[in-house]
């Protein structure tokens, strides 16, 4: 597939790119940049991933909040079926309602229905104004004393519950305000947590015997410790939550003024504790390096169990805290991801892999996600490891229908076998 790396055509009027599936994403980004356009997809692994793989896994990435999924950006594709038939669906029309839109069967099917060989993608124009802010959001300690006293009217259980809600609402309110006030120029809203802590450190009590606050931003600490040249944008303090907000527009002065007004309003309203606005491309890249470097840093820190989940935004961080409570000091639980589209990357870090810890994580993480009507695979796919767990996110009827489609297109099960669907349904 790597040798199928040719760009077939690009139309500057429509912004439609047609290329072979072996093109590396970063090479397409560079090509489009020279043409004055951008890819609607951006990933931390863009230097090595192929566009065909991106499409077959329906990769999400950092720009999802602005440009949506590949189901909306891929206009057509060519695929080879299990029997060798080449199916030409390589359309370049934005509107085409003639029959079933078969390309969507192959987008996100992880190569289990056919091998994608060519794709046509709608690419947006490159806008001249890009601004990036790295922000620290308020935590338990940031709540005012009068807010805390009001919570105790309903007793301790009520106070504990409402206190967690107040903490989370600060971050969710920032997202709401960003969507409302930045509107069409908002292109990314990423978060890192700081409740990913080192439990070997001492604990600090906010109120006697009531709230225990842990003092180490483990997620950012790992990036700063394990990635060369990465610095804390907001020294010397460490905070409980960090957010990256990117805006992309066509009027540099207007866009920057709009973002600065939003940040000022958010700081005055208590949604932001501190922040930095990138002054040049190098500083912007350093901000993104922190967010994109989290997986690499955690791998360098030791063993890590990774989960890619979609959840209602208001429930997203509850799972992180539930897992942290469940595992206690045996592991470090890290939560980060695409807050703008409800995609949580839940990582559990340990010095080495441990079967007893894994038994505590699974199936709890899948059961919790299913209970809250989430998805056990937001953007990374099911693959081999999660094929038998698809029932946590899809009904029995849906899975049976998927199996019927698989048997029709690949009756001998030769395309990416044992992936996506439970093998028991295909035997």
CSV table of N, CA and C in Angstrom, one decimal, residues 115-187:
chain,number,residue,atom,x,y,z
A,115,UNK,N,-10.7,-3.5,0.5
A,115,UNK,CA,-9.5,-2.7,0.7
A,115,UNK,C,-9.6,-1.4,-0.1
A,116,UNK,N,-9.5,-0.3,0.6
A,116,UNK,CA,-9.7,1.1,0.0
A,116,UNK,C,-8.4,1.3,-0.8
A,117,UNK,N,-8.5,1.7,-2.1
A,117,UNK,CA,-7.3,2.0,-2.9
A,117,UNK,C,-7.2,3.4,-3.3
A,118,UNK,N,-8.3,4.1,-3.4
A,118,UNK,CA,-8.3,5.5,-3.8
A,118,UNK,C,-9.4,6.3,-3.0
A,119,UNK,N,-9.2,7.6,-2.8
A,119,UNK,CA,-10.2,8.4,-2.1
A,119,UNK,C,-10.3,9.7,-2.7
A,120,UNK,N,-11.5,10.3,-2.7
A,120,UNK,CA,-11.7,11.7,-3.0
A,120,UNK,C,-12.2,12.4,-1.8
A,121,UNK,N,-11.6,13.5,-1.5
A,121,UNK,CA,-11.9,14.2,-0.2
A,121,UNK,C,-12.1,15.7,-0.5
A,122,UNK,N,-13.1,16.2,0.2
A,122,UNK,CA,-13.4,17.7,0.1
A,122,UNK,C,-12.5,18.4,1.1
A,123,UNK,N,-11.7,19.3,0.7
A,123,UNK,CA,-10.7,19.9,1.6
A,123,UNK,C,-11.1,21.4,1.7
A,124,UNK,N,-11.1,22.0,2.9
A,124,UNK,CA,-11.4,23.4,3.1
A,124,UNK,C,-10.3,24.3,2.7
A,125,UNK,N,-10.6,25.5,2.3
A,125,UNK,CA,-9.5,26.5,2.1
A,125,UNK,C,-8.7,26.8,3.3
A,126,UNK,N,-7.4,27.1,3.2
A,126,UNK,CA,-6.6,27.5,4.3
A,126,UNK,C,-6.9,28.9,4.6
A,127,UNK,N,-7.2,29.1,5.9
A,127,UNK,CA,-7.5,30.5,6.3
A,127,UNK,C,-6.3,31.1,6.9
A,128,UNK,N,-6.2,32.4,6.7
A,128,UNK,CA,-5.0,33.1,7.1
A,128,UNK,C,-4.8,33.4,8.6
A,129,UNK,N,-5.8,33.3,9.3
A,129,UNK,CA,-5.8,33.7,10.7
A,129,UNK,C,-6.0,32.5,11.6
A,130,UNK,N,-4.9,32.1,12.3
A,130,UNK,CA,-4.9,30.9,13.3
A,130,UNK,C,-4.4,31.4,14.6
A,131,UNK,N,-5.2,31.2,15.6
A,131,UNK,CA,-4.9,31.6,17.0
A,131,UNK,C,-5.0,30.4,17.9
A,132,UNK,N,-4.1,30.3,18.9
A,132,UNK,CA,-4.1,29.2,19.8
A,132,UNK,C,-3.9,29.7,21.2
A,133,UNK,N,-4.7,29.2,22.1
A,133,UNK,CA,-4.6,29.6,23.5
A,133,UNK,C,-4.4,28.3,24.4
A,134,UNK,N,-3.5,28.4,25.3
A,134,UNK,CA,-3.3,27.3,26.3
A,134,UNK,C,-3.8,27.8,27.6
A,135,UNK,N,-4.8,27.2,28.2
A,135,UNK,CA,-5.5,27.7,29.3
A,135,UNK,C,-5.5,26.8,30.5
A,136,UNK,N,-5.5,27.4,31.7
A,136,UNK,CA,-5.6,26.6,32.9
A,136,UNK,C,-7.0,26.9,33.5
A,137,UNK,N,-7.8,25.8,33.7
A,137,UNK,CA,-9.2,25.9,34.3
A,137,UNK,C,-9.2,25.7,35.8
A,138,UNK,N,-10.2,26.3,36.4
A,138,UNK,CA,-10.3,26.2,37.8
A,138,UNK,C,-10.6,24.8,38.3
A,139,UNK,N,-10.1,24.6,39.6
A,139,UNK,CA,-10.3,23.3,40.2
A,139,UNK,C,-11.1,23.4,41.5
A,140,UNK,N,-11.0,22.3,42.3
A,140,UNK,CA,-11.6,22.4,43.6
A,140,UNK,C,-11.2,23.6,44.4
A,141,UNK,N,-10.0,23.9,44.4
A,141,UNK,CA,-9.5,25.0,45.3
A,141,UNK,C,-9.9,26.4,44.8
A,142,UNK,N,-10.4,26.4,43.5
A,142,UNK,CA,-10.8,27.7,43.0
A,142,UNK,C,-12.2,28.1,43.4
A,143,UNK,N,-13.0,27.2,43.9
A,143,UNK,CA,-14.4,27.5,44.3
A,143,UNK,C,-14.3,28.4,45.5
A,144,UNK,N,-15.2,29.4,45.5
A,144,UNK,CA,-15.2,30.3,46.6
A,144,UNK,C,-15.9,29.7,47.9
A,145,UNK,N,-15.5,30.2,49.0
A,145,UNK,CA,-16.0,29.7,50.3
A,145,UNK,C,-17.5,29.7,50.4
A,146,UNK,N,-18.0,30.8,49.9
A,146,UNK,CA,-19.5,31.0,50.0
A,146,UNK,C,-20.2,29.9,49.2
A,147,UNK,N,-19.6,29.5,48.1
A,147,UNK,CA,-20.2,28.5,47.3
A,147,UNK,C,-20.2,27.2,48.0
A,148,UNK,N,-19.1,26.9,48.8
A,148,UNK,CA,-19.0,25.7,49.5
A,148,UNK,C,-20.0,25.6,50.7
A,149,UNK,N,-20.2,26.8,51.3
A,149,UNK,CA,-21.1,26.8,52.5
A,149,UNK,C,-22.5,26.5,52.1
A,150,UNK,N,-22.9,27.0,50.9
A,150,UNK,CA,-24.3,26.8,50.4
A,150,UNK,C,-24.5,25.3,50.1
A,151,UNK,N,-23.5,24.6,49.8
A,151,UNK,CA,-23.7,23.2,49.4
A,151,UNK,C,-24.0,22.3,50.6
A,152,UNK,N,-23.7,22.8,51.8
A,152,UNK,CA,-23.9,21.9,53.0
A,152,UNK,C,-25.3,22.0,53.6
A,153,UNK,N,-26.1,22.8,52.9
A,153,UNK,CA,-27.5,22.9,53.4
A,153,UNK,C,-28.2,21.5,53.3
A,154,UNK,N,-27.8,20.8,52.2
A,154,UNK,CA,-28.5,19.5,52.0
A,154,UNK,C,-27.7,18.3,52.6
A,155,UNK,N,-26.7,18.6,53.4
A,155,UNK,CA,-26.0,17.5,54.0
A,155,UNK,C,-24.7,17.1,53.2
A,156,UNK,N,-24.0,16.2,53.8
A,156,UNK,CA,-22.7,15.8,53.3
A,156,UNK,C,-22.8,15.2,51.9
A,157,UNK,N,-23.7,14.2,51.7
A,157,UNK,CA,-23.8,13.5,50.5
A,157,UNK,C,-24.2,14.5,49.4
A,158,UNK,N,-25.1,15.4,49.7
A,158,UNK,CA,-25.6,16.4,48.7
A,158,UNK,C,-24.4,17.3,48.4
A,159,UNK,N,-23.6,17.7,49.4
A,159,UNK,CA,-22.5,18.6,49.2
A,159,UNK,C,-21.4,17.9,48.3
A,160,UNK,N,-21.1,16.6,48.6
A,160,UNK,CA,-20.1,15.9,47.7
A,160,UNK,C,-20.5,15.9,46.3
A,161,UNK,N,-21.8,15.5,46.1
A,161,UNK,CA,-22.3,15.4,44.7
A,161,UNK,C,-22.3,16.7,44.0
A,162,UNK,N,-22.8,17.8,44.6
A,162,UNK,CA,-22.9,19.1,44.0
A,162,UNK,C,-21.5,19.7,43.8
A,163,UNK,N,-20.6,19.4,44.7
A,163,UNK,CA,-19.3,20.0,44.6
A,163,UNK,C,-18.6,19.5,43.3
A,164,UNK,N,-18.8,18.2,43.1
A,164,UNK,CA,-18.2,17.6,41.8
A,164,UNK,C,-18.8,18.2,40.6
A,165,UNK,N,-20.2,18.5,40.7
A,165,UNK,CA,-20.8,19.1,39.6
A,165,UNK,C,-20.3,20.5,39.3
A,166,UNK,N,-20.1,21.3,40.4
A,166,UNK,CA,-19.6,22.6,40.2
A,166,UNK,C,-18.3,22.6,39.6
A,167,UNK,N,-17.4,21.7,40.0
A,167,UNK,CA,-16.1,21.6,39.4
A,167,UNK,C,-16.1,21.3,37.9
A,168,UNK,N,-17.0,20.4,37.5
A,168,UNK,CA,-17.1,20.0,36.1
A,168,UNK,C,-17.7,21.1,35.3
A,169,UNK,N,-18.7,21.8,35.9
A,169,UNK,CA,-19.4,22.8,35.1
A,169,UNK,C,-18.5,23.9,34.7
A,170,UNK,N,-17.4,24.1,35.4
A,170,UNK,CA,-16.5,25.2,35.0
A,170,UNK,C,-15.9,24.9,33.7
A,171,UNK,N,-15.5,23.6,33.5
A,171,UNK,CA,-14.9,23.2,32.2
A,171,UNK,C,-16.0,23.2,31.1
A,172,UNK,N,-17.2,22.6,31.5
A,172,UNK,CA,-18.2,22.5,30.5
A,172,UNK,C,-18.8,23.9,30.1
A,173,UNK,N,-18.8,24.8,31.1
A,173,UNK,CA,-19.3,26.1,30.7
A,173,UNK,C,-18.3,26.8,29.8
A,174,UNK,N,-17.0,26.6,30.0
A,174,UNK,CA,-16.0,27.1,29.1
A,174,UNK,C,-16.2,26.6,27.7
A,175,UNK,N,-16.5,25.3,27.5
A,175,UNK,CA,-16.8,24.8,26.2
A,175,UNK,C,-18.1,25.4,25.6
A,176,UNK,N,-19.1,25.6,26.4
A,176,UNK,CA,-20.4,26.2,26.0
A,176,UNK,C,-20.1,27.6,25.5
A,177,UNK,N,-19.4,28.4,26.3
A,177,UNK,CA,-19.1,29.8,26.0
A,177,UNK,C,-18.3,29.9,24.7
A,178,UNK,N,-17.3,28.9,24.6
A,178,UNK,CA,-16.5,29.0,23.4
A,178,UNK,C,-17.3,28.7,22.1
A,179,UNK,N,-18.2,27.8,22.2
A,179,UNK,CA,-19.1,27.5,21.0
A,179,UNK,C,-20.0,28.7,20.8
A,180,UNK,N,-20.5,29.3,21.8
A,180,UNK,CA,-21.4,30.4,21.7
A,180,UNK,C,-20.8,31.7,21.2
A,181,UNK,N,-19.6,32.0,21.7
A,181,UNK,CA,-19.0,33.3,21.4
A,181,UNK,C,-17.9,33.3,20.3
A,182,UNK,N,-17.3,32.1,20.1
A,182,UNK,CA,-16.3,32.0,19.1
A,182,UNK,C,-16.9,31.5,17.8
A,183,UNK,N,-18.0,30.8,17.9
A,183,UNK,CA,-18.9,30.3,16.8
A,183,UNK,C,-18.1,29.7,15.7
A,184,UNK,N,-18.2,30.2,14.5
A,184,UNK,CA,-17.6,29.5,13.3
A,184,UNK,C,-16.1,29.5,13.2
A,185,UNK,N,-15.4,30.3,14.1
A,185,UNK,CA,-14.0,30.3,14.0
A,185,UNK,C,-13.4,29.3,14.9
A,186,UNK,N,-14.2,28.7,15.8
A,186,UNK,CA,-13.6,27.6,16.7
A,186,UNK,C,-13.3,26.4,15.9
A,187,UNK,N,-12.0,26.0,16.0
A,187,UNK,CA,-11.5,24.8,15.2
A,187,UNK,C,-11.0,23.7,16.1
